[in-house]
Structures are given as structure tokens and as C-alpha cells.
Amino acid sequence: MGYATKGDILDQLPERELIDLTDDAGAGTVDDTVVDRAIADAGAVIDAYCQGRYPVPLSPVAAIIRTLAVDLAIYNLYGRRTVAPVPDVRKERHKDAMRFLDLVTQGKIKLGADEPAPVSSGNSIAVVAPDRVFTRETLKDF
């Protein structure tokens, strides 16, 4: 699930930089497939952290989730390029996003007014049995 768009990423990065991060073919344009993959991967990380507390994909999407998706997607795009190091600001924003998601997982941060979905362990036991034959009343003369 994509919680961000190419436009959201272009709000954070100059187009030339996004071209440098995605244009593997040398066409001189942004490769939308690469951008979409980075956004999808960011969404998968967000869903993985939130799924224990909220139904995923998240709906409605809190504004902070879009911001986290953009930060994670940009970090993913930089991670594709091994020749240039990831800028410190991008490393820090990625680290902050991961810390935030960890706090969501712990229940220390809520993503909206709605209560989180109950976490089901899937391990429940149901016992069905007939009424007891031997009780204090039936055994009192023995």
C-alpha cells in the first residue's frame, strides 16, 4: 500500500535529484516504476509495524503516516545508489521514522482518535461439555 505519492517525494527532493536516484536507463527522466516500488516498500514497513495494533492498510491515513512514508521511500531510493553516501539528514529522518513506528507498535503513540484494533493471538480454546454428573449434591450420601 502506498501512503505517499511521487508528488510528495518531489516536495522533499529536487526533480534532478530524483532523476539521479531512479534513472537506471539514462533516459533523463524520473523512473516512475522505481519510485512506486520505493513507496510500496515504505508502505510495507509501515504496515508491518502497525498491523499488531491497527487494521492495515491504514484507513483513514493519519498525516504523519504520509510523512513517514516519504522519509522511508527517499531513504530506500538513496539505498539503491552505492556510489554516493546517503545524506545525514536522510539517515536521521529514517532513524526518526523507525523510532516513531516502534513507539506505535508499543502503543505509546496512537495514530488517531480511534481505538486500536484488538490484537488477536489466534490461540483461543473453547470447551463444550455436558453438565457434571458427580457434584456435591449427588455424592453427599457416599
PDB file of C-alpha atoms in Angstrom:
ATOM      1  CA  MET A   1       0.000   0.000   0.000  1.00  0.00           C
ATOM      2  CA  GLY A   2       1.367   3.379  -0.929  1.00  0.00           C
ATOM      3  CA  TYR A   3       0.881   6.043   1.713  1.00  0.00           C
ATOM      4  CA  ALA A   4       2.718   8.663  -0.364  1.00  0.00           C
ATOM      5  CA  THR A   5       2.917   9.790  -3.974  1.00  0.00           C
ATOM      6  CA  LYS A   6       5.628  10.815  -6.376  1.00  0.00           C
ATOM      7  CA  GLY A   7       4.442  14.401  -5.826  1.00  0.00           C
ATOM      8  CA  ASP A   8       5.026  14.033  -2.084  1.00  0.00           C
ATOM      9  CA  ILE A   9       8.583  12.933  -2.777  1.00  0.00           C
ATOM     10  CA  LEU A  10       9.115  15.829  -5.196  1.00  0.00           C
ATOM     11  CA  ASP A  11       8.058  18.166  -2.363  1.00  0.00           C
ATOM     12  CA  GLN A  12      11.127  16.908  -0.483  1.00  0.00           C
ATOM     13  CA  LEU A  13      13.642  16.385  -3.300  1.00  0.00           C
ATOM     14  CA  PRO A  14      14.522  18.436  -6.367  1.00  0.00           C
ATOM     15  CA  GLU A  15      13.470  16.678  -9.574  1.00  0.00           C
ATOM     16  CA  ARG A  16      17.092  16.443 -10.738  1.00  0.00           C
ATOM     17  CA  GLU A  17      17.994  14.537  -7.594  1.00  0.00           C
ATOM     18  CA  LEU A  18      15.036  12.176  -8.032  1.00  0.00           C
ATOM     19  CA  ILE A  19      16.143  11.558 -11.623  1.00  0.00           C
ATOM     20  CA  ASP A  20      19.645  10.727 -10.383  1.00  0.00           C
ATOM     21  CA  LEU A  21      18.212   8.281  -7.859  1.00  0.00           C
ATOM     22  CA  THR A  22      15.854   6.469 -10.248  1.00  0.00           C
ATOM     23  CA  ASP A  23      17.077   6.769 -13.843  1.00  0.00           C
ATOM     24  CA  ASP A  24      18.923   3.484 -14.370  1.00  0.00           C
ATOM     25  CA  ALA A  25      18.395   3.567 -18.136  1.00  0.00           C
ATOM     26  CA  GLY A  26      19.896   7.025 -18.615  1.00  0.00           C
ATOM     27  CA  ALA A  27      16.709   8.440 -20.132  1.00  0.00           C
ATOM     28  CA  GLY A  28      16.994  11.699 -18.201  1.00  0.00           C
ATOM     29  CA  THR A  29      13.587  11.302 -16.568  1.00  0.00           C
ATOM     30  CA  VAL A  30      12.237  10.017 -13.291  1.00  0.00           C
ATOM     31  CA  ASP A  31      11.565   6.282 -13.473  1.00  0.00           C
ATOM     32  CA  ASP A  32       8.056   6.037 -12.018  1.00  0.00           C
ATOM     33  CA  THR A  33       8.363   2.275 -11.555  1.00  0.00           C
ATOM     34  CA  VAL A  34      11.349   2.732  -9.234  1.00  0.00           C
ATOM     35  CA  VAL A  35       9.547   5.490  -7.311  1.00  0.00           C
ATOM     36  CA  ASP A  36       6.395   3.381  -6.990  1.00  0.00           C
ATOM     37  CA  ARG A  37       8.470   0.455  -5.686  1.00  0.00           C
ATOM     38  CA  ALA A  38      10.176   2.628  -3.073  1.00  0.00           C
ATOM     39  CA  ILE A  39       6.784   3.949  -1.945  1.00  0.00           C
ATOM     40  CA  ALA A  40       5.311   0.432  -1.811  1.00  0.00           C
ATOM     41  CA  ASP A  41       8.292  -0.810   0.208  1.00  0.00           C
ATOM     42  CA  ALA A  42       7.872   2.081   2.636  1.00  0.00           C
ATOM     43  CA  GLY A  43       4.181   1.232   2.968  1.00  0.00           C
ATOM     44  CA  ALA A  44       5.037  -2.401   3.667  1.00  0.00           C
ATOM     45  CA  VAL A  45       7.338  -1.352   6.509  1.00  0.00           C
ATOM     46  CA  ILE A  46       4.643   0.904   7.967  1.00  0.00           C
ATOM     47  CA  ASP A  47       2.047  -1.859   7.714  1.00  0.00           C
ATOM     48  CA  ALA A  48       4.414  -4.364   9.330  1.00  0.00           C
ATOM     49  CA  TYR A  49       4.866  -2.104  12.345  1.00  0.00           C
ATOM     50  CA  CYS A  50       1.200  -1.105  12.634  1.00  0.00           C
ATOM     51  CA  GLN A  51      -0.526  -4.414  11.975  1.00  0.00           C
ATOM     52  CA  GLY A  52      -0.426  -5.557  15.580  1.00  0.00           C
ATOM     53  CA  ARG A  53      -2.402  -2.511  16.704  1.00  0.00           C
ATOM     54  CA  TYR A  54      -4.395  -1.337  13.685  1.00  0.00           C
ATOM     55  CA  PRO A  55      -6.082  -2.952  10.718  1.00  0.00           C
ATOM     56  CA  VAL A  56      -3.874  -2.467   7.673  1.00  0.00           C
ATOM     57  CA  PRO A  57      -3.749  -0.894   5.201  1.00  0.00           C
ATOM     58  CA  LEU A  58      -4.453   2.083   7.402  1.00  0.00           C
ATOM     59  CA  SER A  59      -7.648   3.948   6.623  1.00  0.00           C
ATOM     60  CA  PRO A  60      -8.091   6.781   7.228  1.00  0.00           C
ATOM     61  CA  VAL A  61      -4.411   7.596   6.893  1.00  0.00           C
ATOM     62  CA  ALA A  62      -3.024   9.917   9.553  1.00  0.00           C
ATOM     63  CA  ALA A  63      -0.965  12.809   8.136  1.00  0.00           C
ATOM     64  CA  ILE A  64       2.127  11.606   9.985  1.00  0.00           C
ATOM     65  CA  ILE A  65       1.970   8.319   8.055  1.00  0.00           C
ATOM     66  CA  ARG A  66       2.376  10.172   4.748  1.00  0.00           C
ATOM     67  CA  THR A  67       5.416  11.955   6.162  1.00  0.00           C
ATOM     68  CA  LEU A  68       6.920   8.684   7.378  1.00  0.00           C
ATOM     69  CA  ALA A  69       6.228   7.032   4.012  1.00  0.00           C
ATOM     70  CA  VAL A  70       8.030   9.847   2.189  1.00  0.00           C
ATOM     71  CA  ASP A  71      11.049   9.652   4.514  1.00  0.00           C
ATOM     72  CA  LEU A  72      11.260   5.870   4.205  1.00  0.00           C
ATOM     73  CA  ALA A  73      10.794   5.934   0.423  1.00  0.00           C
ATOM     74  CA  ILE A  74      13.517   8.560  -0.076  1.00  0.00           C
ATOM     75  CA  TYR A  75      15.866   6.541   2.125  1.00  0.00           C
ATOM     76  CA  ASN A  76      15.051   3.473   0.008  1.00  0.00           C
ATOM     77  CA  LEU A  77      15.860   5.414  -3.160  1.00  0.00           C
ATOM     78  CA  TYR A  78      19.227   6.512  -1.787  1.00  0.00           C
ATOM     79  CA  GLY A  79      19.892   2.933  -0.750  1.00  0.00           C
ATOM     80  CA  ARG A  80      19.799   1.912  -4.411  1.00  0.00           C
ATOM     81  CA  ARG A  81      22.880   4.001  -5.129  1.00  0.00           C
ATOM     82  CA  THR A  82      26.065   2.668  -3.593  1.00  0.00           C
ATOM     83  CA  VAL A  83      28.360   5.243  -5.224  1.00  0.00           C
ATOM     84  CA  ALA A  84      27.084   8.186  -3.165  1.00  0.00           C
ATOM     85  CA  PRO A  85      26.501   8.045   0.572  1.00  0.00           C
ATOM     86  CA  VAL A  86      23.061   8.664   1.997  1.00  0.00           C
ATOM     87  CA  PRO A  87      22.949  12.284   3.234  1.00  0.00           C
ATOM     88  CA  ASP A  88      22.994  12.615   7.021  1.00  0.00           C
ATOM     89  CA  VAL A  89      19.618  14.368   7.064  1.00  0.00           C
ATOM     90  CA  ARG A  90      18.051  11.392   5.248  1.00  0.00           C
ATOM     91  CA  LYS A  91      19.684   8.924   7.643  1.00  0.00           C
ATOM     92  CA  GLU A  92      18.352  10.888  10.602  1.00  0.00           C
ATOM     93  CA  ARG A  93      14.840  11.144   9.176  1.00  0.00           C
ATOM     94  CA  HIS A  94      14.845   7.386   8.500  1.00  0.00           C
ATOM     95  CA  LYS A  95      16.003   6.690  12.045  1.00  0.00           C
ATOM     96  CA  ASP A  96      13.301   9.008  13.434  1.00  0.00           C
ATOM     97  CA  ALA A  97      10.633   7.298  11.319  1.00  0.00           C
ATOM     98  CA  MET A  98      11.670   3.871  12.565  1.00  0.00           C
ATOM     99  CA  ARG A  99      11.666   5.075  16.181  1.00  0.00           C
ATOM    100  CA  PHE A 100       8.190   6.523  15.696  1.00  0.00           C
ATOM    101  CA  LEU A 101       6.892   3.259  14.239  1.00  0.00           C
ATOM    102  CA  ASP A 102       8.442   1.345  17.117  1.00  0.00           C
ATOM    103  CA  LEU A 103       6.540   3.573  19.563  1.00  0.00           C
ATOM    104  CA  VAL A 104       3.323   2.911  17.627  1.00  0.00           C
ATOM    105  CA  THR A 105       3.992  -0.815  17.951  1.00  0.00           C
ATOM    106  CA  GLN A 106       4.483  -0.424  21.703  1.00  0.00           C
ATOM    107  CA  GLY A 107       1.227   1.518  21.978  1.00  0.00           C
ATOM    108  CA  LYS A 108       2.972   4.658  23.244  1.00  0.00           C
ATOM    109  CA  ILE A 109       1.789   6.658  20.226  1.00  0.00           C
ATOM    110  CA  LYS A 110      -1.691   6.433  18.760  1.00  0.00           C
ATOM    111  CA  LEU A 111      -2.419   7.169  15.112  1.00  0.00           C
ATOM    112  CA  GLY A 112      -5.777   8.830  15.613  1.00  0.00           C
ATOM    113  CA  ALA A 113      -8.854   9.086  17.746  1.00  0.00           C
ATOM    114  CA  ASP A 114      -9.982   5.533  17.045  1.00  0.00           C
ATOM    115  CA  GLU A 115      -9.016   2.839  19.460  1.00  0.00           C
ATOM    116  CA  PRO A 116      -6.568   0.312  18.071  1.00  0.00           C
ATOM    117  CA  ALA A 117      -7.932  -2.983  16.837  1.00  0.00           C
ATOM    118  CA  PRO A 118      -7.712  -5.709  19.435  1.00  0.00           C
ATOM    119  CA  VAL A 119      -4.716  -7.908  18.897  1.00  0.00           C
ATOM    120  CA  SER A 120      -5.814 -11.477  18.379  1.00  0.00           C
ATOM    121  CA  SER A 121      -3.293 -14.142  19.194  1.00  0.00           C
ATOM    122  CA  GLY A 122      -5.323 -16.761  17.359  1.00  0.00           C
ATOM    123  CA  ASN A 123      -4.805 -19.131  20.291  1.00  0.00           C
ATOM    124  CA  SER A 124      -8.164 -19.476  21.939  1.00  0.00           C
ATOM    125  CA  ILE A 125      -9.760 -22.531  23.493  1.00  0.00           C
ATOM    126  CA  ALA A 126     -13.438 -23.339  23.623  1.00  0.00           C
ATOM    127  CA  VAL A 127     -14.616 -26.165  25.842  1.00  0.00           C
ATOM    128  CA  VAL A 128     -18.019 -27.742  25.287  1.00  0.00           C
ATOM    129  CA  ALA A 129     -19.080 -30.450  27.728  1.00  0.00           C
ATOM    130  CA  PRO A 130     -22.244 -31.910  29.210  1.00  0.00           C
ATOM    131  CA  ASP A 131     -23.346 -30.960  32.703  1.00  0.00           C
ATOM    132  CA  ARG A 132     -21.419 -32.559  35.561  1.00  0.00           C
ATOM    133  CA  VAL A 133     -22.660 -35.927  36.673  1.00  0.00           C
ATOM    134  CA  PHE A 134     -20.855 -36.017  40.006  1.00  0.00           C
ATOM    135  CA  THR A 135     -21.448 -32.956  42.155  1.00  0.00           C
ATOM    136  CA  ARG A 136     -21.504 -32.338  45.902  1.00  0.00           C
ATOM    137  CA  GLU A 137     -25.220 -32.892  45.870  1.00  0.00           C
ATOM    138  CA  THR A 138     -25.136 -36.222  44.014  1.00  0.00           C
ATOM    139  CA  LEU A 139     -22.241 -37.553  46.110  1.00  0.00           C
ATOM    140  CA  LYS A 140     -23.324 -36.336  49.569  1.00  0.00           C
ATOM    141  CA  ASP A 141     -24.525 -39.810  50.697  1.00  0.00           C
ATOM    142  CA  PHE A 142     -21.273 -41.589  49.801  1.00  0.00           C
TER     143      PHE A 142
END
